[in-house]
Amino acid sequence: MNNMTRDTAAVFQKLGENLQRIADEDGGDSERAAELLEVISEVVPHINRSSIEDFYRYYTTRSLYADLGAETYQTTYNDLMKQYGVLLTSDTFGCPSCSLNQSVTFEQSKAALLRHADNSFSSVNTAGAPLPIWNPITGYLLDPEGIKPGELGPHGGSGIDLSGGPTEGVPLQSGEYFRLGQNLFAENKPLNPFDDVVLYDPVVAWFMAGVLPFTGHCSNEPMPADSKNSALFVALVKSSSPKWCTKHNVPNETKSTKQDFARMWFDLLTNSESFLNITIGESDPYVWTTGEGCGYSLAGQRPQYSNQTKDTILRNASMELYYLDEGVVLGGALDRNILIGGTSPAIGDYNKSNPLKTVRLVQNIYLALVPGDIVEKVKNCNRPLGPINDLTVEEAEAILFRFKKKFEETWSAGWDDPNSGEVQMVGFFDDTGADGSTARMLQEITLSSGTLMVISFIIIILFSVLFLASCDVIQSRVLVTMVGVGLVILSFFAAIGLAILVGIKINVTIGWTLPFIIIGLGVDDMYIISLALKNHGGTSLRDFTSVMREVTLPVTMTSMVNFCMFAVMNLSDIPAAYKTAQAAMLCIAFLWLAVILSFPAYCYLDMKRQDARRVDVFFCFTSKKSKAEAADSSQPSFGAIYEKVYKPLMISGGWVQNTFVIFVWIAAVGLFSAGIYGSIYRNIGLGLEDFFSTESQTGMWAMYRTKYLGSWNIRLNWGALDYGVPLTQLKMMKQFEGVVSSNFVSEIDTEQLWIAAFALWTTRQCSENFVKREASQRECGQDFGCVGTWEKNTLGLRLKNIDSKTCYPRKGGVCRYTQDMHPDDLVDLALQGKYDQYSDEESTWCPVFNAKNNENLQICIERWRDYAGGVGSLLVEPNTATESTTCPGEFYDNDTIVFPIPISSGPLMFGINMQTHDDTISLIQETRSSCDKDDEMHCWMSGIPFDYWEQYLTLDTLLYEVFGISIAVGFCVATAFLFGKITLEHEHSFRDTLLGSVGGALLIILTCVLSTVTVIGMSSLFGVSLTAFSVMSFVLSVGFVVEYSVHIIHRFITAPMKYESARKRVEYSMSFLFLPTFMAFVSSTIGVVCLAFTEFEFNKIYFFRPLMIVMFVTYFFGCFFLPALLSLIELDFLKLGRYSTTPSPSVTEQVSEGVQQSMFRDDVNGVP
C-alpha cells in the first residue's frame, strides 16, 4: 500500500507537470489542459494511503464481480437464447435485423460484466440480468446499426471506467494498474496526458471522479424502451430485469461526486445476488471458497461430505483443511494430526493425488467459555432472548456443568447401538470452568465405594467377633469387640469429616484406599488391647492399668510408624497423593485417640461385667456357672492354628520343618528376584483409557484417542520479563519456534505468537489498514507513533513463506530476506548503521519493537489490542474496557493492561502423536528443553500433558525418595523403640543395648527392603504401572512389614536368657505373636478383598492388585521369612532378655491357658 501511495502521487505529479506544459503552449489543447490542471490540483490533497486502500477495495470488487458472476451470466444467457433467441430477432419483438450471439463464452461473460461495472451510472440499474439486447453505450434498446456481437451487457453501471484501456495493445488487469505509470516513467519520454493517462488510467479516473460533481438519482424507474419495440417486448424486459435501487440509496436530485455514486453502485453490487449471493444469518458460509487456501479457488465450492460416496469423502479430506478464513487470519492450514487418526496412507503421506483410503477416527474440537466469560457474554444486547445482567459466576458454573453433561449425552447418543448409524459418536469434556467427563467419572467412582465399604465393615466385625468370642458367655467379648470396631469406624469418619472441613476434598484414592486399609490398621490395635486383657486375666483396676501400661507404648509405636509412612507421601507434588496422605494422617491420629482413650474405657466396663458374672451382649442377665467351669469352657479355639500348622512348619524341627524352611528361602529369593526384574522393566504412567471403563462411551473415546490420535491442547507461558527489549522479543520467538519444532507439537505460524504479531504491527508490514474498523482512523502501529524496527536474524528464527510461485499451507515465521523487506525499512536500517546493501544482500531480518519505557510499551500494546484485535492472555484491570454506546454488554478490547506485564501466554497449540506414555514424556522433555536452554529467560509449558503427565518425569525420583525416607523412618522408629524398651529393663549395659537395638533395626530394614522391592516388582508384573496411586501402596508395604517385624524382633531380642538357641527364641516369639499377627493379616486382607468386587477396572488394577500383593508379601516376609532368618542367627548381642529364674510354664501353656501373670509383661510387649 505504501508503494501504491507513492506511485499514485508520482503519477499525478507527472500528469500535472505535463498538463502545465501543454497549458503554457499555444495549441488547441491548452484550454482543455488548464481545465484538467484545475481538477488535478483538487485531487492531489486527497491522495494518501487511506484513499488508495479505498480505491483498491472497489477496484478489486470490480474484478471479483466478473470472476464470480461470469459462470452464472453465461449459463442464463445461453439458456435464454436457446428458448427465446428466435423470438427476440423476429418482427414480433421488433429487432429482426439484430445480429445476436446465440451463446457466449466464459471470457465474453466476464467482459460483459466488466462493461457493466464500467458503464455510465443510471437511475435504473439491472442486477446483472443477461438480456442480450442492451447497448452498453447508450443504455437503451439496441439499434440494429449499433450492434456488435459479444459486446452486450446488463444495463447501467458505476459511472467510472476502471478498465485501464489499451496500453500497448494490452488491457490492464486487476492489480497491474501501476504498471502504466512505472513504464511511462522508466524512459524519460514526453507523456501525452490525454491518451496515456486521463482516458485509460483507472487510478486517475477514480480520483478525478472524486472531485467532479454529479447529480443523479436511483428511483427504480422502469426499463427504457422506444417506439421500435412492441409492448409485449417491453413487458418481457421489465419482468426479466431485477433492479438494484432501493429506499436506502441516495435521495433523488442529490448533488454529490461521481465517486459517491460509484461507491453506492459497488456497495449494491456486493450485496446483490449477482455477487456472492450471501445473506447474513441465512447463507451458509461453508459452501464457497475465497481461493486463499492451497487447492481452493475463488468462488469455488467447499468439499461436500453429506450424501457422498466413500471415495469422494476420502478424496475431499485429503486436501489441506482450513478454518473459514482459509488461513488468512487464523494461522494457516489446520494440522491434520488433531483432526484425523488411524489413516492409510499415514498423515504426511496422503494428498489430493494420493488420497486417503482409510480413516478410523475424526475429531471435533469445541471451545467453551469459562463461567466468568459466560457472565459477560450474556449481558450482550444482541442475545436472542435479551441480555441477562444478574447472572453470577456460581450460576454460570452450574449452567456450564449441565451444558457439558447434556452435550456429551446428546453427542454420544446411540454410541453402543450398532443400528444407530455407520459412525460411532463418542466424546469427552475437560474439567476447565466446570466439572467435565473426568471429574464426573471420578466422582462416580469415589462415591460408589459405599456398598463394598459396608460389606467390608460387616465382615471385619464378624471376623473379630469370631476370634474373640468364647463358649463361656461371661469370658466372651463379643459386645466389646463390636464396640471396638464401631469406635474405629466412627473415628475414621470423624477424621474424614475434619479433612473435609480443612479443605481436603474426597478423591478416588481416599474413597478406595483409606476405608479398606485404615479400618484394618485400627482394628489391629484393638486386637492388641483385647488379647492382652484376655490373656492377662483378672478384672480389677490393677489388672486393667497393668495391661494398659504395657500395651500403650507398642500401640503408639505402630501408630507412629503408620503416621510417618503417610507423612512421607507429602513429598509428592501430586494433589491426589499428598491430599490422601494428609487425610490418612488425620485418620491415624483419630484411631490412636479412639483406641488408647475410648476403647479401654469400654474394656474396663466389660471387665466389670465379667466380674459381676453378667452375660456377654445380654448383660442384664447373670450366669450361674462357677469360675472353674467357666475357665474350662473359655479356652481359645484358635490356638490350634499355631500348634497344628505354623509350629510344625516353621519351628518344631524334622524333615517337614526343614523342607518348608527351604521352601521359604527359595520363595523369598524367587520373589525378590521377580521384584527386581519387575522394578527394572516396569511401566510408568496412567492414561485416561486406564480410568474409564471401555463399557462407557468416554472409555471408548479415551481408547480411540490414545490409539489413533493422541493429541492434547498445550500452551507456552512467560513470567515477568522486560517485554519492551528487542532481544527479549526475539528470544520469546526462538523459544516458541523451538517448541513448535518438536515432532510432538502441531505446526503453527510464529505470527500467532502475540509478541511477534505485535512487533509486525509496529512495522511497515502491518496490514491492519486494509480493513479498518473506522474509516477515518488508521490502525497500524506507526499511525499511533508505535514505530518498530528490524534486527538481524542472529538467533536462527524461521523465515516467512513468501515465494509467490509456491502455495504454502502456512506462513511459517515472521523473519524475511533483504529482498522481501520494505524499501523504506531498509532506508531506516541504513541510517541506523544496521544495513549495507552489499554485505547484507543475503541477510534475514526479524521485526521488533524497542520500547522507550513501560508507559510507551503499555500504550502501544493497548492500541494494538484495540485496533488489531491482538491477544496474548495478558492480564487486564477489571472493569476498564469501554462499553459500546449502541449495545450494552458489548465491550471493546481496550481494557487497561496490567503493567509491568506479570505473565503472558502464547497461542493455543496442540501436542500430537502421543500414543504412549513415553511419547507424552518425550513431548514434555522436548518442549521443556526449549524453555530451559536460556539461563536468563525461562518459560514454562501448561496444558493437560504437563498438568497431568509431568508427574511421571519425577515419579522414579519420588519413589526412591519415599522408599529411602520410609526405610530411614522405620529404622529410626524401630531403633528408638527397641532401645527404649530394653533400657527400661535395666539389665544390660548401654553398649549392649545400643548394639542390640541397631542390629535388630537392621534386620527390620532388611525385611522392609525385601518386602518393598518385591511389592514394587510384583505389582509391575501384574500390570500395575508406576503411578502416585501405586507409590501409596508401596509406602503401605513398609508400614505393614515394620508392624510385623518390629514386634517379632523385639520379642526375639528380649526373650528370657534361658532361651539360649535362636530357634527357641523364635518359638518363644511366635508362640505369642502368631495369633495377633494372623488376625491383623486377615482383618486387613478382608478390606482389600472387597476391592475385587468393584465394577471399575481402574480400581481393580491400581488399588486391589497392589494392596493384595502388599498384604501377602509383607505377611510372608514378616511372619515366615524373618523367623526363618532369625532361627539361623546365633549372635549374643541380639540376646538381651531378662535373667529371671522364676519358673514359668511352657510357651504353649502360656498361649493356651493365659496364666502366669509374671510372664505376661514379657509377652505383651511383642504384640503387633
CSV table of N, CA and C in Angstrom, one decimal, residues 3 76 227 311 315 381 460 530 652 668 732 748 765 783 785 802 850 882 908 934 1058 1112 1154:
chain,number,residue,atom,x,y,z
A,3,ASN,N,3.8,1.5,-1.3
A,3,ASN,CA,4.4,1.7,-2.7
A,3,ASN,C,3.3,2.3,-3.6
A,76,THR,N,-27.2,-18.4,-17.8
A,76,THR,CA,-28.5,-17.8,-18.0
A,76,THR,C,-28.6,-17.2,-19.4
A,227,SER,N,-40.1,3.5,-29.6
A,227,SER,CA,-41.3,3.2,-30.5
A,227,SER,C,-41.0,2.0,-31.4
A,311,ASP,N,-15.3,-42.8,-1.5
A,311,ASP,CA,-14.1,-42.4,-2.2
A,311,ASP,C,-14.1,-40.8,-2.3
A,315,ARG,N,-11.3,-38.4,-0.7
A,315,ARG,CA,-10.6,-37.6,-1.6
A,315,ARG,C,-10.7,-36.1,-1.1
A,381,CYS,N,-26.4,-7.1,24.3
A,381,CYS,CA,-27.7,-6.7,23.8
A,381,CYS,C,-28.2,-7.6,22.7
A,460,ILE,N,-15.4,-57.6,58.7
A,460,ILE,CA,-14.4,-57.4,59.8
A,460,ILE,C,-15.0,-57.6,61.2
A,530,SER,N,-7.5,-56.1,73.3
A,530,SER,CA,-8.4,-57.1,73.7
A,530,SER,C,-7.7,-58.4,74.0
A,652,SER,N,9.3,-76.7,64.8
A,652,SER,CA,9.4,-78.0,65.5
A,652,SER,C,10.7,-78.8,65.1
A,668,ALA,N,11.5,-66.7,49.0
A,668,ALA,CA,12.0,-65.4,49.3
A,668,ALA,C,12.9,-64.9,48.2
A,732,MET,N,11.8,-14.8,22.9
A,732,MET,CA,10.5,-15.4,23.0
A,732,MET,C,10.1,-16.1,21.7
A,748,ILE,N,2.3,-24.4,13.7
A,748,ILE,CA,1.6,-23.1,13.9
A,748,ILE,C,2.5,-22.0,13.5
A,765,GLN,N,5.1,-3.6,7.6
A,765,GLN,CA,4.5,-4.8,7.1
A,765,GLN,C,3.1,-5.0,7.7
A,783,ASP,N,0.9,4.5,12.8
A,783,ASP,CA,-0.1,5.6,12.8
A,783,ASP,C,-0.3,6.1,14.2
A,785,GLY,N,2.4,6.3,16.5
A,785,GLY,CA,3.7,6.6,17.0
A,785,GLY,C,4.4,5.4,17.6
A,802,ILE,N,7.2,-16.7,1.4
A,802,ILE,CA,6.8,-15.6,0.6
A,802,ILE,C,6.8,-15.9,-0.9
A,850,ASN,N,11.3,-1.6,20.0
A,850,ASN,CA,12.2,-1.1,21.1
A,850,ASN,C,11.4,0.0,21.9
A,882,THR,N,-14.1,-0.3,27.4
A,882,THR,CA,-15.1,0.7,27.1
A,882,THR,C,-16.4,-0.1,26.5
A,908,LEU,N,-3.0,-21.0,21.6
A,908,LEU,CA,-3.4,-22.4,21.8
A,908,LEU,C,-2.7,-23.3,20.8
A,934,ASP,N,17.9,-21.2,27.8
A,934,ASP,CA,18.4,-19.9,28.1
A,934,ASP,C,18.3,-19.7,29.6
A,1058,LYS,N,17.1,-67.7,79.4
A,1058,LYS,CA,17.2,-69.1,79.4
A,1058,LYS,C,16.9,-69.8,78.1
A,1112,PHE,N,0.0,-60.0,51.2
A,1112,PHE,CA,0.6,-61.3,51.2
A,1112,PHE,C,2.1,-61.2,51.3
A,1154,GLY,N,-3.2,-68.9,79.1
A,1154,GLY,CA,-3.2,-67.5,79.5
A,1154,GLY,C,-2.9,-67.3,81.0
